[in-house]
C-alpha positions as YAML, in Angstrom:
chain: A
units: angstrom
residues:
- id: 1
  name: MET
  ca: [0.00, 0.00, 0.00]
- id: 2
  name: ASP
  ca: [1.51, 3.32, -1.03]
- id: 3
  name: ASP
  ca: [0.90, 6.84, 0.33]
- id: 4
  name: ALA
  ca: [-1.93, 7.52, -2.11]
- id: 5
  name: ASP
  ca: [-3.75, 4.34, -1.04]
- id: 6
  name: ARG
  ca: [-3.34, 5.25, 2.64]
- id: 7
  name: ALA
  ca: [-4.60, 8.79, 2.01]
- id: 8
  name: GLY
  ca: [-7.62, 7.45, 0.16]
- id: 9
  name: TRP
  ca: [-8.35, 4.96, 2.93]
- id: 10
  name: LEU
  ca: [-8.04, 7.66, 5.62]
- id: 11
  name: ALA
  ca: [-10.29, 10.03, 3.68]
- id: 12
  name: GLN
  ca: [-12.93, 7.32, 3.25]
- id: 13
  name: ALA
  ca: [-12.76, 6.44, 6.96]
- id: 14
  name: GLU
  ca: [-13.19, 10.12, 7.85]
- id: 15
  name: ILE
  ca: [-16.23, 10.45, 5.57]
- id: 16
  name: GLU
  ca: [-17.84, 7.30, 6.96]
- id: 17
  name: GLY
  ca: [-17.25, 8.48, 10.52]
- id: 18
  name: ALA
  ca: [-18.80, 11.87, 9.81]
- id: 19
  name: LEU
  ca: [-21.84, 10.25, 8.20]
- id: 20
  name: SER
  ca: [-22.26, 7.90, 11.14]
- id: 21
  name: ARG
  ca: [-22.08, 10.75, 13.66]
- id: 22
  name: SER
  ca: [-24.58, 12.72, 11.60]
- id: 23
  name: ARG
  ca: [-27.01, 9.80, 11.46]
- id: 24
  name: ASN
  ca: [-26.72, 9.31, 15.22]
- id: 25
  name: ARG
  ca: [-27.60, 12.95, 15.88]
- id: 26
  name: ILE
  ca: [-30.63, 12.76, 13.62]
- id: 27
  name: GLU
  ca: [-31.88, 9.51, 15.16]
- id: 28
  name: LEU
  ca: [-31.54, 10.56, 18.79]
- id: 29
  name: PRO
  ca: [-34.95, 10.93, 20.35]
- id: 30
  name: ALA
  ca: [-35.83, 14.18, 22.02]
- id: 31
  name: SER
  ca: [-35.10, 14.09, 25.71]
- id: 32
  name: GLU
  ca: [-37.30, 15.72, 28.30]
- id: 33
  name: VAL
  ca: [-34.52, 15.85, 30.90]
- id: 34
  name: CYS
  ca: [-31.26, 17.79, 30.51]
- id: 35
  name: VAL
  ca: [-28.12, 15.62, 30.59]
- id: 36
  name: GLY
  ca: [-26.27, 18.58, 32.11]
- id: 37
  name: CYS
  ca: [-28.35, 19.57, 35.11]
- id: 38
  name: GLY
  ca: [-31.20, 17.07, 35.25]
- id: 39
  name: ASP
  ca: [-33.90, 19.73, 34.94]
- id: 40
  name: ASP
  ca: [-36.72, 19.48, 32.42]
- id: 41
  name: ILE
  ca: [-36.03, 20.76, 28.91]
- id: 42
  name: ASP
  ca: [-38.68, 23.32, 27.94]
- id: 43
  name: ALA
  ca: [-41.25, 22.11, 25.42]
- id: 44
  name: GLU
  ca: [-40.45, 25.06, 23.13]
- id: 45
  name: ARG
  ca: [-36.79, 24.00, 23.00]
- id: 46
  name: ARG
  ca: [-37.71, 20.38, 22.28]
- id: 47
  name: VAL
  ca: [-39.88, 21.55, 19.38]
- id: 48
  name: ALA
  ca: [-37.24, 23.96, 18.04]
- id: 49
  name: VAL
  ca: [-34.34, 21.51, 18.50]
- id: 50
  name: PRO
  ca: [-35.82, 17.99, 18.42]
- id: 51
  name: HIS
  ca: [-32.48, 16.32, 19.20]
- id: 52
  name: ALA
  ca: [-31.73, 18.61, 22.18]
- id: 53
  name: ARG
  ca: [-30.13, 16.80, 25.08]
- id: 54
  name: ARG
  ca: [-29.47, 19.89, 27.18]
- id: 55
  name: CYS
  ca: [-31.62, 22.74, 28.43]
- id: 56
  name: PHE
  ca: [-30.97, 26.18, 26.98]
- id: 57
  name: GLY
  ca: [-28.81, 27.24, 29.95]
- id: 58
  name: CYS
  ca: [-26.57, 24.17, 29.88]
- id: 59
  name: GLN
  ca: [-26.22, 24.28, 26.08]
- id: 60
  name: SER
  ca: [-25.30, 27.98, 26.21]
- id: 61
  name: ALA
  ca: [-22.69, 27.32, 28.90]
- id: 62
  name: LEU
  ca: [-21.22, 24.44, 26.88]
- id: 63
  name: GLU
  ca: [-20.96, 26.58, 23.74]
- id: 64
  name: ARG
  ca: [-19.29, 29.44, 25.69]
- id: 65
  name: LYS
  ca: [-16.80, 26.95, 27.12]
- id: 66
  name: ARG
  ca: [-16.02, 25.54, 23.66]
- id: 67
  name: ARG
  ca: [-15.40, 29.02, 22.24]
- id: 68
  name: SER
  ca: [-12.93, 29.98, 24.95]
...
């Protein structure tokens, strides 16, 4: 296997991984309880973001942490 074969294999593995992660996000059922704090997730948020696993407050805090 030469470098071009390895690069092609790695690219294909990356694409398949991204597709798998995407499918998992789409298929996750809406949760009524936040995985961050354990409080209920507002109905409006569950409608707006069907795959939400965190309440608005916990999701906002997570996004702020990721940006910094």
